[in-house]
Coordinates of N, CA, C and O and ligand atoms in Angstrom, one line a residue:
X1 N 10.1 -8.2 16.1 CA 8.9 -7.8 15.4 C 9.2 -6.5 14.6 O 9.8 -5.6 15.1
X2 N 8.6 -6.5 13.4 CA 8.7 -5.3 12.6 C 7.4 -4.8 12.1 O 6.5 -5.7 12.0
X3 N 7.2 -3.5 11.8 CA 6.0 -3.0 11.3 C 6.2 -2.4 9.9 O 7.2 -1.9 9.6
X4 N 5.1 -2.5 9.1 CA 5.1 -1.9 7.8 C 3.8 -1.3 7.5 O 2.8 -1.6 8.1
X5 N 3.8 -0.3 6.5 CA 2.5 0.3 6.1 C 2.1 -0.4 4.9 O 2.8 -0.6 3.9
X6 N 0.8 -0.8 4.9 CA 0.2 -1.4 3.7 C -1.0 -0.5 3.3 O -1.6 0.1 4.1
X7 N -1.2 -0.4 2.0 CA -2.4 0.4 1.5 C -3.1 -0.5 0.5 O -2.5 -1.1 -0.4
X8 N -4.4 -0.7 0.7 CA -5.3 -1.2 -0.4 C -5.7 0.0 -1.2 O -6.4 0.8 -0.7
X9 N -5.2 0.1 -2.4 CA -5.3 1.3 -3.2 C -6.7 1.4 -3.8 O -7.5 0.5 -3.8
X10 N -7.0 2.7 -4.3 CA -8.4 2.9 -4.8 C -8.9 2.0 -5.8 O -10.1 1.7 -5.9
X11 N -8.1 1.4 -6.7 CA -8.6 0.5 -7.7 C -9.1 -0.8 -7.0 O -10.2 -1.3 -7.3
X12 N -8.4 -1.3 -6.0 CA -8.8 -2.5 -5.3 C -10.0 -2.3 -4.5 O -10.9 -3.2 -4.3
X13 N -10.1 -1.1 -3.9 CA -11.4 -0.8 -3.1 C -12.6 -0.7 -4.1 O -13.6 -1.3 -3.8
X14 N -12.4 0.0 -5.2 CA -13.5 0.1 -6.2 C -13.9 -1.2 -6.7 O -15.1 -1.5 -7.0
X15 N -12.9 -2.1 -6.9 CA -13.2 -3.5 -7.4 C -13.7 -4.5 -6.3 O -13.8 -5.6 -6.6
X16 N -13.9 -3.9 -5.1 CA -14.5 -4.7 -4.0 C -13.5 -5.9 -3.6 O -14.0 -7.0 -3.4
X17 N -12.2 -5.6 -3.6 CA -11.2 -6.6 -3.3 C -10.7 -6.4 -1.8 O -9.8 -7.1 -1.5
X18 N -11.3 -5.5 -1.1 CA -10.8 -5.3 0.3 C -10.8 -6.5 1.1 O -9.8 -6.9 1.8
X19 N -12.0 -7.2 1.1 CA -12.2 -8.4 2.0 C -11.1 -9.5 1.7 O -10.5 -10.0 2.6
X20 N -10.9 -9.7 0.4 CA -10.0 -10.8 0.0 C -8.6 -10.4 0.4 O -7.8 -11.3 0.8
X21 N -8.2 -9.2 0.2 CA -6.9 -8.7 0.6 C -6.6 -8.8 2.1 O -5.6 -9.3 2.5
X22 N -7.6 -8.3 2.9 CA -7.4 -8.3 4.3 C -7.4 -9.8 4.8 O -6.6 -10.1 5.7
X23 N -8.2 -10.6 4.2 CA -8.2 -12.0 4.5 C -6.8 -12.7 4.3 O -6.3 -13.4 5.1
X24 N -6.2 -12.3 3.1 CA -4.9 -12.8 2.8 C -3.9 -12.3 3.8 O -3.0 -13.1 4.3
X25 N -4.0 -11.1 4.3 CA -3.1 -10.5 5.3 C -3.2 -11.3 6.5 O -2.2 -11.7 7.1
X26 N -4.4 -11.7 6.9 CA -4.5 -12.5 8.2 C -4.0 -13.9 8.0 O -3.3 -14.4 8.8
X27 N -4.3 -14.5 6.8 CA -3.8 -15.9 6.6 C -2.3 -15.9 6.6 O -1.7 -16.9 6.9
X28 N -1.7 -14.9 6.1 CA -0.2 -14.8 6.0 C 0.5 -14.6 7.4 O 1.7 -14.7 7.5
X29 N -0.3 -14.4 8.4 CA 0.2 -14.3 9.7 C 0.6 -12.9 10.2 O 1.2 -12.8 11.3
X30 N 0.2 -11.9 9.5 CA 0.4 -10.5 10.0 C -0.6 -10.2 11.1 O -1.7 -10.7 11.1
X31 N -0.1 -9.4 12.1 CA -1.1 -8.9 13.0 C -1.4 -7.5 12.6 O -0.6 -6.7 12.2
X32 N -2.7 -7.2 12.4 CA -3.2 -5.9 12.0 C -3.2 -5.0 13.3 O -3.9 -5.3 14.2
X33 N -2.3 -4.0 13.3 CA -2.2 -3.1 14.5 C -2.9 -1.8 14.2 O -3.0 -1.0 15.1
X34 N -3.3 -1.5 13.0 CA -4.0 -0.3 12.6 C -4.7 -0.5 11.3 O -4.1 -1.1 10.4
X35 N -5.9 0.0 11.2 CA -6.6 -0.1 9.9 C -7.7 1.0 9.8 O -8.4 1.2 10.7
X36 N -7.7 1.7 8.6 CA -8.5 2.8 8.5 C -8.9 3.0 7.0 O -8.0 2.8 6.1
X37 N -10.1 3.5 6.7 CA -10.5 3.9 5.4 C -10.2 5.4 5.2 O -10.6 6.1 6.1
X38 N -9.5 5.7 4.2 CA -9.1 7.1 4.0 C -9.6 7.5 2.6 O -9.7 6.7 1.7
X39 N -9.8 8.8 2.4 CA -10.0 9.4 1.1 C -9.0 10.5 0.9 O -9.3 11.6 1.3
X40 N -7.9 10.2 0.3 CA -6.8 11.2 0.3 C -7.1 12.4 -0.6 O -7.7 12.2 -1.7
X41 N -6.8 13.6 -0.1 CA -6.8 14.7 -1.0 C -5.6 14.6 -1.9 O -4.6 13.9 -1.7
X42 N -5.6 15.4 -3.0 CA -4.4 15.4 -3.9 C -3.2 15.8 -3.1 O -2.1 15.2 -3.3
X43 N -3.3 16.8 -2.3 CA -2.1 17.3 -1.5 C -1.6 16.2 -0.5 O -0.4 16.0 -0.4
X44 N -2.5 15.4 0.1 CA -2.1 14.3 1.0 C -1.4 13.2 0.2 O -0.4 12.6 0.6
X45 N -1.9 12.9 -1.0 CA -1.3 11.9 -1.9 C 0.1 12.4 -2.3 O 1.1 11.6 -2.3
X46 N 0.2 13.7 -2.6 CA 1.5 14.2 -3.0 C 2.5 14.2 -1.9 O 3.7 13.9 -2.0
X47 N 2.0 14.4 -0.7 CA 2.9 14.3 0.5 C 3.4 12.9 0.8 O 4.5 12.7 1.0
X48 N 2.5 12.0 0.6 CA 2.8 10.6 0.8 C 3.9 10.1 -0.2 O 4.8 9.4 0.2
X49 N 3.7 10.5 -1.4 CA 4.7 10.0 -2.5 C 5.7 11.1 -2.8 O 6.3 11.1 -3.9
X50 N 6.0 12.0 -1.8 CA 7.0 13.1 -2.1 C 8.3 12.6 -2.7 O 8.9 13.3 -3.5
X51 N 8.8 11.4 -2.3 CA 10.0 10.9 -2.8 C 10.0 10.7 -4.3 O 11.0 10.7 -5.0
X52 N 8.8 10.6 -4.9 CA 8.7 10.4 -6.3 C 8.3 11.7 -7.1 O 7.9 11.6 -8.2
X53 N 8.4 12.9 -6.4 CA 7.9 14.1 -7.0 C 8.5 14.4 -8.3 O 7.9 15.1 -9.2
X54 N 9.8 14.0 -8.6 CA 10.5 14.3 -9.8 C 10.2 13.3 -10.9 O 10.8 13.4 -12.0
X55 N 9.5 12.2 -10.6 CA 9.3 11.1 -11.6 C 8.2 11.5 -12.6 O 7.3 12.2 -12.2
X56 N 8.3 11.0 -13.8 CA 7.3 11.3 -14.8 C 5.9 10.9 -14.5 O 4.9 11.4 -15.0
X57 N 5.8 9.9 -13.6 CA 4.5 9.3 -13.3 C 3.8 10.0 -12.0 O 2.8 9.6 -11.6
X58 N 4.5 11.0 -11.5 CA 4.0 11.5 -10.2 C 2.6 12.1 -10.3 O 1.8 11.9 -9.4
X59 N 2.3 12.9 -11.3 CA 1.0 13.5 -11.5 C -0.1 12.4 -11.6 O -1.1 12.5 -10.9
X60 N 0.1 11.5 -12.4 CA -0.9 10.4 -12.6 C -1.1 9.6 -11.3 O -2.2 9.2 -11.0
X61 N 0.1 9.3 -10.7 CA 0.0 8.5 -9.5 C -0.8 9.2 -8.4 O -1.6 8.6 -7.7
X62 N -0.5 10.5 -8.2 CA -1.2 11.2 -7.1 C -2.7 11.4 -7.4 O -3.5 11.5 -6.5
X63 N -2.9 11.6 -8.7 CA -4.4 11.7 -9.2 C -5.1 10.4 -8.9 O -6.2 10.4 -8.3
X64 N -4.5 9.3 -9.2 CA -5.1 8.0 -9.0 C -5.3 7.8 -7.5 O -6.4 7.4 -7.0
X65 N -4.2 8.1 -6.7 CA -4.3 7.8 -5.3 C -5.3 8.6 -4.5 O -5.8 8.3 -3.4
X66 N -5.7 9.7 -5.1 CA -6.7 10.6 -4.5 C -8.1 10.5 -5.2 O -9.0 11.3 -5.0
X67 N -8.2 9.4 -6.0 CA -9.4 9.3 -6.9 C -10.6 8.6 -6.1 O -11.7 8.6 -6.7
X68 N -10.3 8.1 -5.0 CA -11.4 7.4 -4.3 C -10.8 6.8 -3.0 O -9.7 6.9 -2.7
X69 N -11.7 6.1 -2.2 CA -11.3 5.6 -0.9 C -10.2 4.5 -1.0 O -10.1 3.8 -2.0
X70 N -9.3 4.5 0.0 CA -8.2 3.5 0.1 C -8.2 3.0 1.5 O -8.7 3.7 2.4
X71 N -7.7 1.8 1.8 CA -7.6 1.3 3.1 C -6.1 1.3 3.5 O -5.3 0.8 2.8
X72 N -5.8 2.0 4.6 CA -4.4 2.0 5.1 C -4.3 1.1 6.3 O -5.2 1.1 7.2
X73 N -3.3 0.3 6.3 CA -3.1 -0.7 7.4 C -1.7 -0.6 8.0 O -0.7 -0.4 7.2
X74 N -1.5 -0.8 9.2 CA -0.2 -1.0 9.8 C -0.1 -2.5 10.2 O -1.0 -3.0 10.9
X75 N 0.8 -3.2 9.6 CA 1.0 -4.6 9.8 C 2.2 -5.0 10.6 O 3.2 -4.4 10.4
X76 N 2.1 -6.0 11.5 CA 3.2 -6.4 12.3 C 3.5 -7.9 12.1 O 2.6 -8.7 12.0
X77 N 4.8 -8.2 11.9 CA 5.2 -9.6 11.8 C 6.7 -9.6 11.9 O 7.3 -8.5 11.8
X78 N 7.3 -10.8 12.0 CA 8.7 -10.8 11.8 C 9.1 -10.5 10.4 O 8.4 -11.0 9.5
X79 N 10.0 -9.6 10.1 CA 10.4 -9.2 8.8 C 9.2 -8.8 8.0 O 9.0 -9.1 6.8
X80 N 8.3 -8.0 8.6 CA 7.1 -7.6 8.0 C 7.3 -6.9 6.7 O 6.5 -7.1 5.7
X81 N 8.3 -6.1 6.5 CA 8.5 -5.3 5.3 C 8.7 -6.2 4.1 O 8.0 -6.1 3.1
X82 N 9.7 -7.1 4.2 CA 10.0 -8.0 3.1 C 8.9 -9.0 2.9 O 8.6 -9.4 1.8
X83 N 8.3 -9.5 4.0 CA 7.2 -10.4 3.9 C 6.1 -9.9 3.2 O 5.5 -10.5 2.3
X84 N 5.7 -8.6 3.5 CA 4.5 -8.0 2.8 C 4.9 -7.8 1.3 O 4.0 -8.0 0.4
X85 N 6.1 -7.4 1.0 CA 6.5 -7.2 -0.4 C 6.4 -8.5 -1.2 O 6.1 -8.5 -2.4
X86 N 6.8 -9.6 -0.5 CA 6.7 -10.9 -1.2 C 5.2 -11.2 -1.5 O 4.9 -11.7 -2.6
X87 N 4.3 -11.0 -0.5 CA 2.9 -11.3 -0.7 C 2.3 -10.4 -1.8 O 1.5 -10.8 -2.6
X88 N 2.8 -9.1 -1.9 CA 2.3 -8.2 -2.9 C 2.7 -8.6 -4.3 O 2.0 -8.5 -5.3
X89 N 4.0 -9.0 -4.5 CA 4.6 -9.3 -5.8 C 5.2 -8.0 -6.4 O 5.1 -6.9 -5.8
X90 N 5.7 -8.1 -7.6 CA 6.4 -7.1 -8.3 C 5.5 -5.9 -8.6 O 4.3 -6.0 -8.8
X91 N 6.1 -4.7 -8.5 CA 5.3 -3.4 -8.8 C 4.5 -3.5 -10.0 O 3.3 -3.1 -10.1
X92 N 5.1 -3.9 -11.1 CA 4.4 -4.1 -12.4 C 3.8 -5.5 -12.4 O 4.5 -6.5 -12.4
X93 N 2.5 -5.6 -12.5 CA 1.8 -6.9 -12.4 C 2.3 -7.8 -13.5 O 2.2 -9.1 -13.4
X94 N 2.8 -7.3 -14.6 CA 3.3 -8.1 -15.7 C 4.5 -9.0 -15.2 O 4.8 -10.0 -15.8
X95 N 5.2 -8.5 -14.2 CA 6.3 -9.2 -13.7 C 6.0 -9.9 -12.4 O 6.9 -10.5 -11.8
X96 N 4.8 -9.8 -11.9 CA 4.4 -10.4 -10.6 C 4.2 -11.9 -10.7 O 3.7 -12.4 -11.7
X97 N 4.8 -12.6 -9.7 CA 4.6 -14.1 -9.6 C 3.2 -14.5 -9.4 O 2.4 -13.8 -8.7
X98 N 2.9 -15.7 -9.9 CA 1.6 -16.3 -9.6 C 1.4 -16.4 -8.0 O 2.4 -16.6 -7.3
X99 N 0.2 -16.1 -7.6 CA -0.1 -16.2 -6.2 C 0.1 -14.9 -5.4 O -0.2 -14.9 -4.2
X100 N 0.6 -13.9 -6.1 CA 0.8 -12.6 -5.4 C -0.4 -11.8 -5.6 O -1.2 -12.0 -6.5
X101 N -0.6 -10.8 -4.7 CA -1.8 -10.0 -4.7 C -1.8 -9.1 -6.0 O -2.9 -8.9 -6.6
X102 N -0.6 -8.7 -6.5 CA -0.6 -7.9 -7.7 C -0.9 -8.7 -8.9 O -1.6 -8.2 -9.8
X103 N -0.5 -9.9 -8.9 CA -0.8 -10.8 -10.1 C -2.3 -11.0 -10.1 O -2.9 -11.0 -11.2
X104 N -2.9 -11.1 -8.9 CA -4.3 -11.4 -8.8 C -5.2 -10.2 -9.1 O -6.2 -10.3 -9.7
X105 N -4.8 -9.1 -8.5 CA -5.7 -7.9 -8.5 C -5.3 -6.7 -9.2 O -6.1 -5.8 -9.5
X106 N -4.0 -6.5 -9.6 CA -3.5 -5.3 -10.2 C -3.9 -5.2 -11.7 O -4.0 -6.3 -12.4
X107 N -4.1 -4.0 -12.2 CA -4.5 -3.8 -13.6 C -3.2 -3.4 -14.4 O -3.0 -3.9 -15.5
X108 N -2.4 -2.5 -13.8 CA -1.1 -2.1 -14.5 C -0.2 -1.6 -13.4 O -0.5 -1.6 -12.2
X109 N 0.9 -1.0 -13.8 CA 2.0 -0.6 -12.9 C 1.4 0.5 -12.0 O 1.9 0.7 -10.8
X110 N 0.5 1.3 -12.4 CA -0.1 2.4 -11.6 C -1.2 1.9 -10.7 O -1.2 2.1 -9.5
X111 N -2.2 1.2 -11.4 CA -3.3 0.7 -10.7 C -2.9 -0.7 -10.2 O -3.4 -1.7 -10.7
X112 N -2.1 -0.7 -9.2 CA -1.5 -2.0 -8.8 C -1.9 -2.5 -7.5 O -1.2 -3.3 -6.8
X113 N -3.1 -2.1 -7.1 CA -3.9 -2.8 -6.0 C -3.4 -2.5 -4.6 O -4.2 -2.3 -3.7
X114 N -2.1 -2.6 -4.4 CA -1.6 -2.5 -3.0 C -0.2 -1.8 -3.0 O 0.5 -1.8 -4.0
X115 N 0.1 -1.2 -1.8 CA 1.3 -0.6 -1.6 C 2.0 -1.2 -0.3 O 1.3 -1.6 0.6
X116 N 3.3 -1.2 -0.3 CA 4.0 -1.6 1.0 C 5.3 -0.8 1.1 O 5.9 -0.4 0.1
X117 N 5.6 -0.5 2.3 CA 6.9 0.3 2.6 C 8.1 -0.6 2.1 O 8.0 -1.8 2.0
X118 N 9.2 0.2 1.7 CA 10.3 -0.5 1.1 C 11.5 -0.7 2.1 O 12.5 -1.4 1.7
X119 N 11.5 0.0 3.2 CA 12.6 -0.1 4.1 C 12.2 0.3 5.5 O 11.1 1.0 5.6
X120 N 12.9 0.0 6.6 CA 12.5 0.4 7.9 C 12.3 1.9 8.1 O 11.3 2.3 8.7
X121 N 13.2 2.7 7.5 CA 13.1 4.2 7.6 C 11.8 4.7 7.0 O 11.1 5.5 7.5
X122 N 11.5 4.2 5.8 CA 10.3 4.6 5.1 C 9.0 4.1 5.8 O 8.0 4.8 5.9
X123 N 9.1 2.9 6.3 CA 8.0 2.3 7.1 C 7.6 3.2 8.2 O 6.5 3.5 8.5
X124 N 8.6 3.7 9.0 CA 8.4 4.6 10.1 C 7.7 5.9 9.7 O 6.7 6.3 10.3
X125 N 8.2 6.4 8.6 CA 7.6 7.7 8.1 C 6.2 7.5 7.6 O 5.3 8.2 7.9
X126 N 6.0 6.4 6.9 CA 4.7 6.1 6.2 C 3.7 5.8 7.3 O 2.5 6.2 7.2
X127 N 4.0 5.0 8.3 CA 3.1 4.6 9.4 C 2.7 5.9 10.1 O 1.5 6.2 10.4
X128 N 3.6 6.8 10.4 CA 3.3 8.0 11.1 C 2.5 9.0 10.3 O 1.8 9.9 10.8
X129 N 2.6 8.8 8.9 CA 1.8 9.7 8.0 C 0.3 9.4 8.2 O -0.5 10.3 8.1
X130 N -0.1 8.2 8.6 CA -1.5 7.9 8.7 C -2.0 7.6 10.1 O -3.2 7.6 10.3
X131 N -1.1 7.2 11.0 CA -1.5 6.8 12.3 C -0.8 7.5 13.4 O 0.4 7.6 13.4
X132 N -1.6 8.0 14.4 CA -1.0 8.5 15.7 C -0.7 7.2 16.5 O -1.3 6.2 16.4
X133 N 0.3 7.4 17.4 CA 0.7 6.3 18.2 C -0.4 5.6 18.9 O -0.5 4.3 19.0
X134 N -1.4 6.4 19.5 CA -2.5 5.8 20.2 C -3.5 5.0 19.3 O -4.3 4.2 19.8
X135 N -3.3 5.2 18.0 CA -4.2 4.4 17.1 C -3.7 3.0 16.7 O -4.4 2.3 16.1
X136 N -2.5 2.7 17.2 CA -1.9 1.4 16.9 C -2.0 0.6 18.1 O -1.6 1.0 19.2
X137 N -2.7 -0.6 17.9 CA -3.0 -1.4 19.1 C -2.3 -2.7 19.2 O -1.7 -3.2 18.2
Ligands
LIG201 P1 3.9 1.8 -4.9 O1 4.5 0.6 -4.3 O2 2.7 2.4 -4.2 O3 5.1 3.0 -4.9 C1 5.2 4.0 -5.9 C2 4.2 3.8 -7.0 O4 4.4 4.4 -8.2 C3 4.2 2.3 -7.4 O5 3.6 1.5 -6.4 C4 3.4 2.3 -8.7 O6 2.0 2.3 -8.5 C5 3.9 3.7 -9.2 N1 4.9 3.5 -10.2 C6 6.1 3.1 -10.1 N2 6.7 3.1 -11.3 C7 5.8 3.6 -12.2 C8 5.9 3.8 -13.6 N3 7.0 3.6 -14.3 N4 4.7 4.3 -14.2 C9 3.6 4.5 -13.4 N5 3.5 4.3 -12.1 C10 4.6 3.8 -11.5

Protein backbone atom coordinates (compact mmCIF):
# COMPACT_ATOMS: atom_id res chain seq x y z
CA UNK A 1 0.00 0.00 0.00
CA UNK A 2 1.17 3.51 -0.83
CA UNK A 3 0.03 6.98 0.22
CA UNK A 4 -0.16 10.23 -1.72
CA UNK A 5 -1.18 13.80 -0.99
CA UNK A 6 -4.11 15.17 -2.96
CA UNK A 7 -5.37 18.76 -2.94
CA UNK A 8 -8.69 20.03 -4.20
CA UNK A 9 -7.42 23.47 -5.18
CA UNK A 10 -9.15 26.82 -4.47
CA UNK A 11 -10.69 27.01 -7.97
CA UNK A 12 -12.43 23.65 -7.54
CA UNK A 13 -13.63 24.55 -4.03
CA UNK A 14 -14.97 27.92 -5.25
CA UNK A 15 -16.72 26.15 -8.14
CA UNK A 16 -18.39 23.74 -5.67
CA UNK A 17 -16.68 20.67 -7.12
CA UNK A 18 -15.46 19.20 -3.82
CA UNK A 19 -18.30 16.67 -3.58
CA UNK A 20 -17.83 15.33 -7.10
CA UNK A 21 -14.06 15.08 -6.70
CA UNK A 22 -14.26 13.29 -3.32
CA UNK A 23 -16.92 11.00 -4.78
CA UNK A 24 -14.56 10.14 -7.67
CA UNK A 25 -11.75 9.44 -5.17
CA UNK A 26 -13.99 6.94 -3.38
CA UNK A 27 -15.25 5.33 -6.61
CA UNK A 28 -11.65 4.86 -7.81
CA UNK A 29 -10.97 2.76 -4.71
CA UNK A 30 -8.73 5.05 -2.68
CA UNK A 31 -9.03 4.93 1.09
CA UNK A 32 -9.20 8.44 2.53
CA UNK A 33 -6.84 8.38 5.51
CA UNK A 34 -6.83 12.16 6.12
CA UNK A 35 -8.99 15.06 4.93
CA UNK A 36 -9.05 18.70 5.98
CA UNK A 37 -10.20 22.11 4.74
CA UNK A 38 -7.32 24.60 4.81
CA UNK A 39 -6.91 28.26 3.97
CA UNK A 40 -3.22 28.57 3.14
CA UNK A 41 -1.32 31.75 3.90
CA UNK A 42 0.98 33.01 1.16
CA UNK A 43 3.93 31.80 3.22
CA UNK A 44 2.43 28.31 3.63
CA UNK A 45 1.77 28.09 -0.13
CA UNK A 46 5.36 29.17 -0.81
CA UNK A 47 6.63 26.50 1.57
CA UNK A 48 4.53 23.82 -0.06
CA UNK A 49 5.72 24.72 -3.57
CA UNK A 50 9.32 25.54 -2.53
CA UNK A 51 10.72 23.27 -5.26
CA UNK A 52 9.20 25.66 -7.82
CA UNK A 53 10.52 28.88 -6.24
CA UNK A 54 12.76 29.68 -9.23
CA UNK A 55 10.02 29.09 -11.81
CA UNK A 56 8.41 32.05 -13.58
CA UNK A 57 4.95 30.93 -12.42
CA UNK A 58 5.86 30.72 -8.70
CA UNK A 59 4.33 34.07 -7.67
CA UNK A 60 1.06 33.51 -9.49
CA UNK A 61 0.84 29.91 -8.31
CA UNK A 62 1.33 30.75 -4.63
CA UNK A 63 -1.07 33.72 -4.87
CA UNK A 64 -3.70 31.43 -6.36
CA UNK A 65 -3.12 28.64 -3.84
CA UNK A 66 -3.57 31.12 -0.96
CA UNK A 67 -6.60 32.81 -2.54
CA UNK A 68 -9.26 30.72 -0.79
CA UNK A 69 -10.04 27.42 0.92
CA UNK A 70 -8.61 24.15 -0.40
CA UNK A 71 -9.16 20.55 0.69
CA UNK A 72 -6.08 18.47 1.50
CA UNK A 73 -6.39 14.70 1.51
CA UNK A 74 -4.08 11.80 2.22
CA UNK A 75 -5.09 8.89 -0.03
CA UNK A 76 -4.08 5.26 0.27
CA UNK A 77 -4.16 2.60 -2.44
CA UNK A 78 -1.87 0.25 -4.28
CA UNK A 79 0.35 2.53 -6.42
CA UNK A 80 -1.58 5.50 -5.04
CA UNK A 81 0.81 8.08 -6.52
CA UNK A 82 0.56 7.02 -10.16
CA UNK A 83 -3.07 5.97 -9.77
CA UNK A 84 -4.05 9.44 -8.52
CA UNK A 85 -2.00 11.13 -11.25
CA UNK A 86 -3.88 9.08 -13.85
CA UNK A 87 -7.24 10.10 -12.38
CA UNK A 88 -6.14 13.78 -12.33
CA UNK A 89 -4.89 13.87 -15.93
CA UNK A 90 -2.20 16.10 -17.43
CA UNK A 91 -1.15 19.28 -15.57
CA UNK A 92 -2.34 21.40 -18.48
CA UNK A 93 -6.05 20.64 -19.03
CA UNK A 94 -5.55 21.21 -22.78
CA UNK A 95 -3.52 17.98 -22.75
CA UNK A 96 -5.72 16.08 -20.28
CA UNK A 97 -7.52 12.93 -21.42
CA UNK A 98 -11.30 12.64 -21.47
CA UNK A 99 -12.61 11.36 -18.17
CA UNK A 100 -9.84 12.90 -16.05
CA UNK A 101 -10.55 15.38 -13.27
CA UNK A 102 -8.52 18.12 -14.91
CA UNK A 103 -10.33 17.67 -18.23
CA UNK A 104 -13.60 17.95 -16.36
CA UNK A 105 -12.85 20.69 -13.82
CA UNK A 106 -9.64 22.63 -14.64
CA UNK A 107 -9.66 26.09 -16.22
CA UNK A 108 -5.98 26.34 -17.21
CA UNK A 109 -2.52 25.10 -16.22
CA UNK A 110 -2.56 27.17 -13.02
CA UNK A 111 -6.21 26.81 -12.01
CA UNK A 112 -6.09 23.09 -12.58
CA UNK A 113 -8.48 21.88 -9.87
CA UNK A 114 -6.34 19.21 -8.20
CA UNK A 115 -2.81 18.41 -7.09
CA UNK A 116 -1.06 15.11 -6.51
CA UNK A 117 2.40 14.11 -5.29
CA UNK A 118 4.79 13.07 -8.05
CA UNK A 119 7.05 10.53 -6.24
CA UNK A 120 7.29 8.61 -2.95
CA UNK A 121 9.81 11.07 -1.48
CA UNK A 122 7.67 14.12 -2.29
CA UNK A 123 4.52 12.31 -1.09
CA UNK A 124 6.13 11.76 2.33
CA UNK A 125 7.17 15.42 2.58
CA UNK A 126 3.82 16.72 1.31
CA UNK A 127 1.72 14.49 3.61
CA UNK A 128 3.81 15.59 6.61
CA UNK A 129 3.33 19.24 5.55
CA UNK A 130 -0.40 18.98 6.27
CA UNK A 131 -0.97 16.04 8.61
CA UNK A 132 0.45 14.91 11.93
CA UNK A 133 0.80 11.14 12.23
CA UNK A 134 -2.14 10.94 14.66
CA UNK A 135 -4.39 12.67 12.11
CA UNK A 136 -4.03 9.82 9.60
CA UNK A 137 -6.48 7.04 10.35
P1 LIG B 1 0.63 20.99 -9.37
O1 LIG B 1 0.44 19.56 -9.71
O2 LIG B 1 -0.06 21.51 -8.16
O3 LIG B 1 2.19 21.28 -9.23
C1 LIG B 1 2.77 22.52 -9.53
C2 LIG B 1 1.81 23.47 -10.14
O4 LIG B 1 2.38 24.54 -10.83
C3 LIG B 1 1.01 22.73 -11.21
O5 LIG B 1 0.13 21.85 -10.60
C4 LIG B 1 0.39 23.87 -11.95
O6 LIG B 1 -0.80 24.33 -11.35
C5 LIG B 1 1.48 24.93 -11.82
N1 LIG B 1 2.21 25.04 -13.08
C6 LIG B 1 3.03 24.15 -13.64
N2 LIG B 1 3.54 24.63 -14.79
C7 LIG B 1 3.01 25.85 -14.94
C8 LIG B 1 3.13 26.86 -15.93
N3 LIG B 1 3.91 26.68 -17.00
N4 LIG B 1 2.42 27.98 -15.77
C9 LIG B 1 1.65 28.17 -14.68
N5 LIG B 1 1.49 27.26 -13.70
C10 LIG B 1 2.16 26.11 -13.84
